[in-house]
Structures are given as structure tokens and as C-alpha cells.
Tab-separated table of C-alpha atoms and ligand atoms in Angstrom:
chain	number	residue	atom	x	y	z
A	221	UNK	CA	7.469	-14.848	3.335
A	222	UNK	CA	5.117	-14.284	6.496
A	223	UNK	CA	2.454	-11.869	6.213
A	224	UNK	CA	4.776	-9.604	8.710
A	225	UNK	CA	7.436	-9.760	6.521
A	226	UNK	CA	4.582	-8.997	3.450
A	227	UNK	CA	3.439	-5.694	5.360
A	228	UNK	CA	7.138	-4.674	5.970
A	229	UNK	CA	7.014	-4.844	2.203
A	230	UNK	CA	4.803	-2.334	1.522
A	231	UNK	CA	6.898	0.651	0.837
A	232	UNK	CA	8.409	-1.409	-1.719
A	233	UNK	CA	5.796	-2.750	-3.596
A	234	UNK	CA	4.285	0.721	-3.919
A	235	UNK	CA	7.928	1.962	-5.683
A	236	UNK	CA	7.725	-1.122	-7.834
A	237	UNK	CA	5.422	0.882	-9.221
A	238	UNK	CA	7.521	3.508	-10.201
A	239	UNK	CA	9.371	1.842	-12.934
A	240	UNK	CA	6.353	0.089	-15.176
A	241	UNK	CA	6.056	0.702	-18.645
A	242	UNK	CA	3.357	2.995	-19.660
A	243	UNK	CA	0.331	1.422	-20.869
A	244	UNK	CA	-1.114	4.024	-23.465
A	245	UNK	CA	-4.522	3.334	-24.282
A	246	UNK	CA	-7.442	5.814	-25.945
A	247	UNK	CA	-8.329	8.496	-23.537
A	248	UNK	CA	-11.498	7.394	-21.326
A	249	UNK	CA	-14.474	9.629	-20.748
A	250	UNK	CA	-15.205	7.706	-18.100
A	251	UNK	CA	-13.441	4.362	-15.997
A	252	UNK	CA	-15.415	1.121	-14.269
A	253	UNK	CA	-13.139	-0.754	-12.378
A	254	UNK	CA	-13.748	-4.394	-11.092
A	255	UNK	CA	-12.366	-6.500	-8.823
A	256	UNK	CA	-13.330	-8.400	-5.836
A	257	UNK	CA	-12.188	-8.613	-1.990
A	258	UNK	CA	-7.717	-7.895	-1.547
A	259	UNK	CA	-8.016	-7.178	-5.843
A	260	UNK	CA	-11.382	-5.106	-4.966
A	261	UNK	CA	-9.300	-2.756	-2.744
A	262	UNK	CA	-6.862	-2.010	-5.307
A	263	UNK	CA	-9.658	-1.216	-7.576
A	264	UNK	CA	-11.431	1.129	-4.738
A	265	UNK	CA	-7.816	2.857	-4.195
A	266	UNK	CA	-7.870	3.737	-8.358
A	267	UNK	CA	-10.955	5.262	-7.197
A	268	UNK	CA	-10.016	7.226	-4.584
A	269	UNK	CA	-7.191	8.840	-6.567
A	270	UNK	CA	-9.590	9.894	-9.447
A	271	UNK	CA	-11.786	11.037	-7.734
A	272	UNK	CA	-9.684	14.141	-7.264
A	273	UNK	CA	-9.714	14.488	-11.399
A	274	UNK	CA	-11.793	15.241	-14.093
A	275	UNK	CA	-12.205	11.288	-15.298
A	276	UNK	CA	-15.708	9.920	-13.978
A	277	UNK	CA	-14.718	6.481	-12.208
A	278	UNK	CA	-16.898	4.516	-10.519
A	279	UNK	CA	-16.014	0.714	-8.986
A	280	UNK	CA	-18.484	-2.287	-9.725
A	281	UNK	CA	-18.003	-5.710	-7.223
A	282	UNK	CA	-20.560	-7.916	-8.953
A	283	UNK	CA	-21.777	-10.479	-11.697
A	284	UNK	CA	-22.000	-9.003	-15.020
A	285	UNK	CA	-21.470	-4.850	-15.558
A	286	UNK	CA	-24.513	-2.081	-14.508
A	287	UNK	CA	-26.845	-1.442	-17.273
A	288	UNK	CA	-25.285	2.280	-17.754
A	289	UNK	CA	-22.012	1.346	-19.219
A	290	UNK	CA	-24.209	0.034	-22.783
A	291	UNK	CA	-24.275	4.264	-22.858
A	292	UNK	CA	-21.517	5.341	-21.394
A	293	UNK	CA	-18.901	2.976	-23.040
A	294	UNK	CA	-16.197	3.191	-19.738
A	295	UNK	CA	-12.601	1.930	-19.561
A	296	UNK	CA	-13.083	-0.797	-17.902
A	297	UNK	CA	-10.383	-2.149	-15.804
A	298	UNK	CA	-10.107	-4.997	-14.246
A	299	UNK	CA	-8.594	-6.690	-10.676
A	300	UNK	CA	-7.951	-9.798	-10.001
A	301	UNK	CA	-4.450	-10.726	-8.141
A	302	UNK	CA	-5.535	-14.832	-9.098
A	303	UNK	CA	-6.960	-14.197	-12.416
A	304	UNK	CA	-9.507	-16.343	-11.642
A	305	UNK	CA	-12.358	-14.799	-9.850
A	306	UNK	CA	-15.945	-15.425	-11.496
A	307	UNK	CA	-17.612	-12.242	-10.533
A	308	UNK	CA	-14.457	-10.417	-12.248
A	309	UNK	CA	-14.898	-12.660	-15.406
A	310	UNK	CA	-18.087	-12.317	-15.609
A	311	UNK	CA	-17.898	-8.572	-15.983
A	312	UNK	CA	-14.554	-8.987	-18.119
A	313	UNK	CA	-16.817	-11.196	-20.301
A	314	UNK	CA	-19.484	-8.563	-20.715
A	315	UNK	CA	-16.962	-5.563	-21.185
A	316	UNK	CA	-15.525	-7.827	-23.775
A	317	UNK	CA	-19.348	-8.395	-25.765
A	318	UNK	CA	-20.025	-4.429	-25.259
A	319	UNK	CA	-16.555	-4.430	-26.835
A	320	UNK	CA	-15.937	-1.956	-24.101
A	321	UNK	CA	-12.035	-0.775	-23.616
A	322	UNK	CA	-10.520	-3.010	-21.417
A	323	UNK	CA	-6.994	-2.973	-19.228
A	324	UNK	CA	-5.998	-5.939	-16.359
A	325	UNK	CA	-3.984	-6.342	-13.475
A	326	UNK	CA	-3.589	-9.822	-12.002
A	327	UNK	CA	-0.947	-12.463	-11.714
A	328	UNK	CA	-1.795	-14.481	-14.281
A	329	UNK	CA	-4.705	-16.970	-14.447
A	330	UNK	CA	-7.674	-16.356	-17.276
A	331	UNK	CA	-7.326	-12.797	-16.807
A	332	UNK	CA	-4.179	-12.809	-17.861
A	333	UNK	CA	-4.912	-15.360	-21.391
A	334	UNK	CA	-7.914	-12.727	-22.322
A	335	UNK	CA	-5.795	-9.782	-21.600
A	336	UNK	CA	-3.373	-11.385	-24.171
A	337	UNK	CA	-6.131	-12.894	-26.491
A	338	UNK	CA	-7.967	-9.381	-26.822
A	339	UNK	CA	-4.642	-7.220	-26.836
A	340	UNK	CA	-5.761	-4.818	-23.957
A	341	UNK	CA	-3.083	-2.989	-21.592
A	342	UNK	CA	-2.227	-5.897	-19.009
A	343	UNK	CA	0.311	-4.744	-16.159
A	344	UNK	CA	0.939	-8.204	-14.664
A	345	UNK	CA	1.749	-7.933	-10.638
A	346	UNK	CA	4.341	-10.305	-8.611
A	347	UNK	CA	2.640	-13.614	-7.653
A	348	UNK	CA	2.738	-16.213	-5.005
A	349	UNK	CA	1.273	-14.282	-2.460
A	350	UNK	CA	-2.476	-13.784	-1.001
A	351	UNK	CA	-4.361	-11.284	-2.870
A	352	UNK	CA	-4.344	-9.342	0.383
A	353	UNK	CA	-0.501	-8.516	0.536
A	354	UNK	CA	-0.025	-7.778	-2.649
A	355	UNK	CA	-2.248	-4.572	-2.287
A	356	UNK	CA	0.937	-2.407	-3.344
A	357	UNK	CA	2.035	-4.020	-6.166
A	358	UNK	CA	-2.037	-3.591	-7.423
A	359	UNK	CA	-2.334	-0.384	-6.697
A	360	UNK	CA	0.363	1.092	-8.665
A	361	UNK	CA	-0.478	-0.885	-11.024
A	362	UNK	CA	-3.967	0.292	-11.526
A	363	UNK	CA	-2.640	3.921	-10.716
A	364	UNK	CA	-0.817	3.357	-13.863
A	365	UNK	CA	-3.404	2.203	-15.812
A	366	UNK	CA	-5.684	4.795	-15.095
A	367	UNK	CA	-2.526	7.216	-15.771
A	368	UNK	CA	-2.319	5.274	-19.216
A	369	UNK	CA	-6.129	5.866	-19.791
A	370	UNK	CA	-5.939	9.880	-19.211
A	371	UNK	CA	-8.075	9.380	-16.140
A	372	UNK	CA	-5.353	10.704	-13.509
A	373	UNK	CA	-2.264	12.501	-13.757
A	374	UNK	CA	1.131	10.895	-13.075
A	375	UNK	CA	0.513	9.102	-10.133
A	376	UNK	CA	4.785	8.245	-9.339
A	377	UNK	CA	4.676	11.173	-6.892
A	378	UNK	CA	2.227	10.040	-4.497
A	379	UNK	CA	3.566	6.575	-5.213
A	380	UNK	CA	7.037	7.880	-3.590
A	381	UNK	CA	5.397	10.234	-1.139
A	382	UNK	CA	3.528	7.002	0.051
A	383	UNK	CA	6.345	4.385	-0.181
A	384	UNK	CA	8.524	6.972	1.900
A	385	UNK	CA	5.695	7.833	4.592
A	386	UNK	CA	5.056	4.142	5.001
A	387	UNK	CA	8.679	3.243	5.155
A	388	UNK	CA	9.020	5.648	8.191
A	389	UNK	CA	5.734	4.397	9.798
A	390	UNK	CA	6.756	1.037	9.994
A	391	UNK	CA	10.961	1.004	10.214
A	392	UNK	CA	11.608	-2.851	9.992
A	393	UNK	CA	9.131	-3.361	12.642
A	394	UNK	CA	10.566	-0.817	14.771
A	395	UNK	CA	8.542	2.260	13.680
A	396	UNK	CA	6.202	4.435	15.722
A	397	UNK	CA	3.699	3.442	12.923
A	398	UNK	CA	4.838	-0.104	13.099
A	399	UNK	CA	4.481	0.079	17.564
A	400	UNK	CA	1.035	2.393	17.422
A	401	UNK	CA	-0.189	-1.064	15.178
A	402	UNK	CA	0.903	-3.300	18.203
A	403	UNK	CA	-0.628	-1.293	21.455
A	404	UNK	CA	-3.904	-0.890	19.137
A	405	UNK	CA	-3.566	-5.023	18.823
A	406	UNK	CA	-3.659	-4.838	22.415
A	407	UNK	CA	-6.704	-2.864	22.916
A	408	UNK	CA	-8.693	-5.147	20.520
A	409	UNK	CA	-7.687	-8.315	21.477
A	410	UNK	CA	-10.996	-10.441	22.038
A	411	UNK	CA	-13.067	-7.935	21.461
A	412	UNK	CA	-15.197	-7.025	17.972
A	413	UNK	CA	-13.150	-3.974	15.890
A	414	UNK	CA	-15.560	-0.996	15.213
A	415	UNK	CA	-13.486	1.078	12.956
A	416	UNK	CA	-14.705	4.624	12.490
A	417	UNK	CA	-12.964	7.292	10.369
A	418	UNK	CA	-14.239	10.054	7.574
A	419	UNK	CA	-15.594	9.556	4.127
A	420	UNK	CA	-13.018	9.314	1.580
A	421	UNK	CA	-9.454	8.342	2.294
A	422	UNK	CA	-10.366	7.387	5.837
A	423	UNK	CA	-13.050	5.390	4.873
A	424	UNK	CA	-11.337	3.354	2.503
A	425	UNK	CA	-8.455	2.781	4.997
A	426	UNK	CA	-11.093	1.466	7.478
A	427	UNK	CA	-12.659	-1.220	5.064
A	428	UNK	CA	-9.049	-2.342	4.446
A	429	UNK	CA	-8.502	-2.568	8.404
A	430	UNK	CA	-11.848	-4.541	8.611
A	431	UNK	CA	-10.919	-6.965	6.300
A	432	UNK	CA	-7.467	-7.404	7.264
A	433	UNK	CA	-8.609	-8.078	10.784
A	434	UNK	CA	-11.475	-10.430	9.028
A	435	UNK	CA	-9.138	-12.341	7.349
A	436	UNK	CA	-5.467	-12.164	9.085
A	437	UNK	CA	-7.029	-12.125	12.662
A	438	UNK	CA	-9.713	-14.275	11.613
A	439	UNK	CA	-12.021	-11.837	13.540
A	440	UNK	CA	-15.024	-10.041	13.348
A	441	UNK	CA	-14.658	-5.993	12.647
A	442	UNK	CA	-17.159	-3.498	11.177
A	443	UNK	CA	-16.298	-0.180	10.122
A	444	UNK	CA	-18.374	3.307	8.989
A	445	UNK	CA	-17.869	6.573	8.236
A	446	UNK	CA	-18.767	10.267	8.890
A	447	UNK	CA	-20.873	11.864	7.993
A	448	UNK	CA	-23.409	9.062	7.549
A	449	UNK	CA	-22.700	7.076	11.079
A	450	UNK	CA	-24.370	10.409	12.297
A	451	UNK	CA	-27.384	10.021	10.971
A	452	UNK	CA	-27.789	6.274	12.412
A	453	UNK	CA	-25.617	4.359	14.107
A	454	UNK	CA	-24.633	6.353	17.081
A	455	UNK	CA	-28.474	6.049	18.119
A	456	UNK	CA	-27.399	2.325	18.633
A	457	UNK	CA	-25.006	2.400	21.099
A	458	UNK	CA	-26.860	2.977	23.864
A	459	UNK	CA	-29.400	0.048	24.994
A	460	UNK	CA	-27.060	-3.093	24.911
A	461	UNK	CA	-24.450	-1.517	27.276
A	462	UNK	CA	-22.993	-4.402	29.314
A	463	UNK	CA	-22.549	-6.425	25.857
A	464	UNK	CA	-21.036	-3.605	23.882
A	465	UNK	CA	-18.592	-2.451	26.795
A	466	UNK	CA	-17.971	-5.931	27.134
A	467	UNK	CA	-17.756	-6.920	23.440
A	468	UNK	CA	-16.271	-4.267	21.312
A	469	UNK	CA	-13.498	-2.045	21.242
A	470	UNK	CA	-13.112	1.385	18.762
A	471	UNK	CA	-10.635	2.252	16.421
A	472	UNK	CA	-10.819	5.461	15.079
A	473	UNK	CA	-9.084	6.894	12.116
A	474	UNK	CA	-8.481	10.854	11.322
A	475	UNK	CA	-7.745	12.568	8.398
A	476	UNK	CA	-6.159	16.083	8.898
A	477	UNK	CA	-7.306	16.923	4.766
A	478	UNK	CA	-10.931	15.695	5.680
A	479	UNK	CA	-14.143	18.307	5.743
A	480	UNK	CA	-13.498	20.645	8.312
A	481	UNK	CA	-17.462	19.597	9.365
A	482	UNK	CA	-16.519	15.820	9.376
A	483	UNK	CA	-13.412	16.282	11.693
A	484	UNK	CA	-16.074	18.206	14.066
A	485	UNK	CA	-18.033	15.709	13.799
A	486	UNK	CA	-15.022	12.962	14.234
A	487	UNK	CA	-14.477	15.334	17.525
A	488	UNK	CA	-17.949	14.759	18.942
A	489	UNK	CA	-18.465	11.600	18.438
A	490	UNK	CA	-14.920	10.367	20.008
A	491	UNK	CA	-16.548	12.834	22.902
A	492	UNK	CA	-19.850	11.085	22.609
A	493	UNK	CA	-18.722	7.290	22.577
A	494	UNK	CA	-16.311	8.239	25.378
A	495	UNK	CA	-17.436	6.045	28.274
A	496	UNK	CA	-19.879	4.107	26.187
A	497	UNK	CA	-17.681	1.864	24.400
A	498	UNK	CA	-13.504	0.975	25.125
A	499	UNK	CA	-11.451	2.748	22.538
A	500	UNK	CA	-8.420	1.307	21.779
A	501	UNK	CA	-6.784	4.311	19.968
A	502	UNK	CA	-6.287	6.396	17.066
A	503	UNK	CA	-4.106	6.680	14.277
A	504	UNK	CA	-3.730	10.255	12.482
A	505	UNK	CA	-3.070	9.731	8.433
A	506	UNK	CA	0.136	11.478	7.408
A	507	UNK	CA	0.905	13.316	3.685
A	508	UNK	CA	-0.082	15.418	1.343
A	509	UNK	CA	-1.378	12.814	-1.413
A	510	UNK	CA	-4.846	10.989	-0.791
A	511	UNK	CA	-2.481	8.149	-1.641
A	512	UNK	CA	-0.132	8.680	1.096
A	513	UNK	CA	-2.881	9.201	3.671
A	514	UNK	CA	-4.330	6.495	2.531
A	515	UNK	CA	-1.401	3.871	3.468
A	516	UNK	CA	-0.299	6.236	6.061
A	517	UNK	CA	-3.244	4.582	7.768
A	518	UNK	CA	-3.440	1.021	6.363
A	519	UNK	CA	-0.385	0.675	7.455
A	520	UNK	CA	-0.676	0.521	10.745
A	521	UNK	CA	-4.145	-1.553	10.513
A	522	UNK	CA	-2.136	-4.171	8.620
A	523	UNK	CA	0.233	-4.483	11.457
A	524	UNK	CA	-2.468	-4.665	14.160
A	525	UNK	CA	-4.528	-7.259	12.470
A	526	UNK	CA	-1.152	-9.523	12.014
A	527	UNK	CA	-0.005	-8.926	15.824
A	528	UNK	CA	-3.738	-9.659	16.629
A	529	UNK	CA	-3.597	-13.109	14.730
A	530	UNK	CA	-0.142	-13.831	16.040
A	531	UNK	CA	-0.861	-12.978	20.148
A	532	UNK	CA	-4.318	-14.854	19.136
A	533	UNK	CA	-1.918	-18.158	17.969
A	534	UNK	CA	-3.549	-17.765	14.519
A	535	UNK	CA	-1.588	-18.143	11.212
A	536	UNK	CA	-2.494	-14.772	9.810
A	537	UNK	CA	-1.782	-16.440	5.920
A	538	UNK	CA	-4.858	-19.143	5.052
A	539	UNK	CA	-7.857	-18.339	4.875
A	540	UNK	CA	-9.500	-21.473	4.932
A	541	UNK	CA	-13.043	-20.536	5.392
A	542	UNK	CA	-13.161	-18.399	2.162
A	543	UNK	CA	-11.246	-21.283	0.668
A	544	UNK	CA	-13.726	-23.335	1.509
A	545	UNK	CA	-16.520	-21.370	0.417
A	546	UNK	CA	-14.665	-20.717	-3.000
A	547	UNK	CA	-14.596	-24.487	-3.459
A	548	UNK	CA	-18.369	-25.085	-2.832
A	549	UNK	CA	-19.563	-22.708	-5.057
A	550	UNK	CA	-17.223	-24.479	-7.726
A	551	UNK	CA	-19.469	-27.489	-6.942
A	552	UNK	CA	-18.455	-31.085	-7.083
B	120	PA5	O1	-8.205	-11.719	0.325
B	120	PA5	C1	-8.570	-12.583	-0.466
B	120	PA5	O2	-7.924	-13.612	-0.697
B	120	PA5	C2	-9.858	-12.382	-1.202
B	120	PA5	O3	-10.541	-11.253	-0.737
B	120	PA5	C3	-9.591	-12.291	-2.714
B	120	PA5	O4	-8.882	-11.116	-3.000
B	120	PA5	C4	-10.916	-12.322	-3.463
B	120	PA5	O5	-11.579	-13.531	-3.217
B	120	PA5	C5	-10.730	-12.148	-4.966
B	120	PA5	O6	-9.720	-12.956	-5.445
B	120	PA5	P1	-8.641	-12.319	-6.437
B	120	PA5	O7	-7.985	-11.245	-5.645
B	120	PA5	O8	-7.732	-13.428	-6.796
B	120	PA5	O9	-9.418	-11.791	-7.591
């Protein structure tokens, strides 16, 4: 499948989630989740969702697990579409010697053996994909985790309100979500992607954007979030003009349910920037769930970094830089 056809997907991977078996475990005072890069997203989506509950959940991308969780004792789950990742092992490996509570989602690889060997709660997600396109199929599956672990509610409505939004958005690659994705494409093409949208579920729908772009594009992209950008980085804009009008373009991303004081502030600083830098657009998330607003508006980022690879003449699927990398750090 192309990476196209992967994003067209989306809707459906989130209602695979729908019909997984519940994964009962003790009820968690508090969750850690873990996971690095496509996997890490997943994780930072569990997040997101809990946030809005009574479940303390906090999301570690690292060697090892922070020195807190010796008192605490979190759930830890863990994210790894390969199974393989070291930083993810490594904290799997301490949860396991703190004898920490432990659930995984990954396709297979070590992950999957200790999952098995240790009896924890594994929900094991379609393979044969990058980690990056199978962010559906992880998410629900970590929403249902967490859901097994007392940490959120039943997450199957959002899942549907989110599968159905999405499905809407992006048509079979005839949607108004699916088109906004292209023209935005347009506006970025050859130029650095500064993604800028509120804390919380616009945030985390402009790191995904980033690192779609990073890694389907193959091109640089930064992104931030209000309130803080307020308090630093619009200071910066104005010395280097020629090279940032020349060099970047803006993406900014609005979330109707944000802090009526960040979409002010989202106001003034589209108002402030105007001018300064090329905007190539906006996308407004759509729903009532975080969830849905959340893929309401990675949606159309995952389209826009594809059509930017594929008007670029760049295979949106390897990554052969972070292959690369992967492979020296193995060592000979
Ligand atoms: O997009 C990617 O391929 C990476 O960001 C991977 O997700 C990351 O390296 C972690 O690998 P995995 O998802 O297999 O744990």
C-alpha cells in the first residue's frame, strides 16, 4: 500500500479499534506510557485523552524510567509498532525489575515475546507498515488499554466520532479535508513548515504534522504552541526578514474547544505574523472529542506532507536516513 492509500486508511484503523477484546488489568493510580517517534505519538495521544480524567498519566521517550515511578508504582504501557526499539526496552526492562504493571502494543518483535513471557495485557496492532501509518491502529489500541487499566472511560465513542469526522475530511481523496491538505502542500513547497496551533489537542496535532513532513516530505518543519510561543519566539521573527520571508512558510492550526485566552492569542499572533512571514493556511479541528479534534487535524497534515513528498518526486515510504542512523548505533 502507498502511504496515500495508508492515510486514506485512517478512519478505518481507528474503528478497528472498536472491536478489541478488553484487556482488564488492576486499576492504575497512575499510567507512564513509552514509546518512541510514529509509536511515541500513539503513546502522547493516550495522553491527551486522560488527561481529561481522573488517572495521572504522564509519557516518558527515553533510556530507562524517571526516578519517581520506584514511588509511584504506574501502569506502565508500552509503544513500539517494531517491537524492537532500545529506548522502549530499556524502560520495559526496568518496569519489568520494579515489577511495575505492564501492558504493550506493537507488532510483534521482543515486545511482543516479553509481553507473552511476563503475561501482561498485549493488544498486538496490524504489521507491515511504517510505524508512522499505523498511528490508528496504535491509538485505539492504547485507548483501550488505558480503558482496561481504569485510567479513561470507554474510549469507542470518540473512536467512531473520529473515524467518521476523518472519513468525511478526507472522502477517497476527494474531501474538503483531503483538498485543504493539497493547497496547504502548495503553500509549503520549498519552504521550512512552522506549524503553530494551541496547547493540548492542537499541539499534539502539530508535532504529528512536523514529523510527518520530517519524514514523508523528507523536510525540515518546526512547530510550537500557545501560550508559550508568546513568551519567546515571536520576538524572533523580526531581524532575519529577507531569509524568513524567503525561507519559511506558516501553518497554523485552531482549536474551537481551546482557552478562550489562547484562541485570542491564536488571533493576534496570525494578525502579528501577517506580513512578516508567508502563511500557507489554516485548518480548523472539527468534533466534540479531544480525539476527534485531534485527527480532525492530523488528517489533513498527513495528506499535505504526502502531496509535498510526491510534487517534491520523493517516495514518501523509506526513511533511509533514520534507517541509517538505527543501523550505526547497532554498531558493526
Ligand atoms: O516513524 C518511524 O519509523 C520512527 O519514528 C519509529 O516510530 C521510531 O523509530 C520507533 O520505532 P517503533 O515505532 O518501531 O518503536
Amino acid at each position: 500500500m502507498s502511504m496515500m492509500e495508508r492515510v486514506l486508511e485512517l478512519p478505518d484503523q481507528l474503528r478497528w479499534g472498536l472491536d478489541l477484546e478488553p484487556q482488564t488489568s488492576k486499576p492504575a493510580s497512575s499510567v507512564l506510557l513509552v514509546g518512541m517517534g510514529g509509536s511515541g505519538m500513539a503513546a502522547r495521544v493516550g495522553k491527551l485523552v486522560a488527561d481529561s480524567g481522573r488517572v495521572q498519566t504522564a509519557v516518558y521517550q527515553g533510556y530507562g524510567l524517571p526516578a519517581w515511578v520506584a514511588e509511584s508504582k504506574p501502569h506502565v504501557i508500552a509503544v513500539s509498532h517494531s517491537g524492537n526499539t532500545e529506548e522502549t526496552l530499556s524502560s520495559v526492562e526496568r518496569a519489568t525489575d520494579l515489577g511495575l504493571p505492564l501492558s504493550v502494543v506493537a507488532a510483534g518483535g521482543r515486545l511482543g515475546d516479553i509481553a507473552a513471557d511476563v503475561g501482561a495485557p498485549f493488544i498486538e496492532v496490524p504489521g507491515g507498515m511504517m510505524p508512522r501509518a499505523a498511528l490508528g491502529y496504535q491509538s485505539a489500541a492504547v485507548l483501550r488499554l488505558l480503558e482496561g487499566a481504569g485510567a479513561i472511560a470507554d474510549p469507542r465513542p470518540a473512536l467512531e466520532e473520529a473515524a467518521d469526522i476523518v472519513s468525511v475530511l478526507l472522502g477517497s481523496g476527494d474531501g474538503a479535508g483531503f483538498r485543504l491538505g493539497a493547497d496547504l502542500a502548495e503553500g509549503l513547497a520549498g519552504r521550512i513548515a512552522v506549524i503553530y496551533a494551541p496547547a493540548g489537542v492542537g499541539s499534539l496535532a502539530a508535532s504529528r504534522w512536523k514529523a510527518q513532513i520530517n519524514e514523508n516530505a523528507k523536510m525540515p518543519a518546526y512547530a510550537n504552541e500557545m501560550p508559550e510561543l508568546n513568551h519567546n519566539e515571536i520576538e524572533g521573527w523580526g531581524t532575519l526578514r529577507e531569509l524568513t520571508q524567503r525561507a519559511i512558510a506558516t501553518v497554523f492550526l485552531t482549536d474551537p474547544a481551546a482557552h478562550e485566552r489562547v484562541r485570542l492569542r491564536m488571533r493576534l499572533t496570525v494578525d502579528l505574523l501577517d506580513g512578516m512571514l508567508p502563511s500557507a493556511g489554516s485548518v480548523v479541528a472539527q468534533g466534540r472529542s479531544s480525539l476527534a479534534r485531534l485527527f480532525s487535524l492530523i488528517a489533513v497534515g498527513d495528506v499535505a506532507s504526502v502531496v509535498l513528498a510526491e510534487q517534491a518526486g520523493i517516495d514518501p515510504t523509506p526513511i533511509p536516513v533514520l534507517e541509517a542512523f538505527k543501523q550505526k548505533l547497532a554498531g558493526p
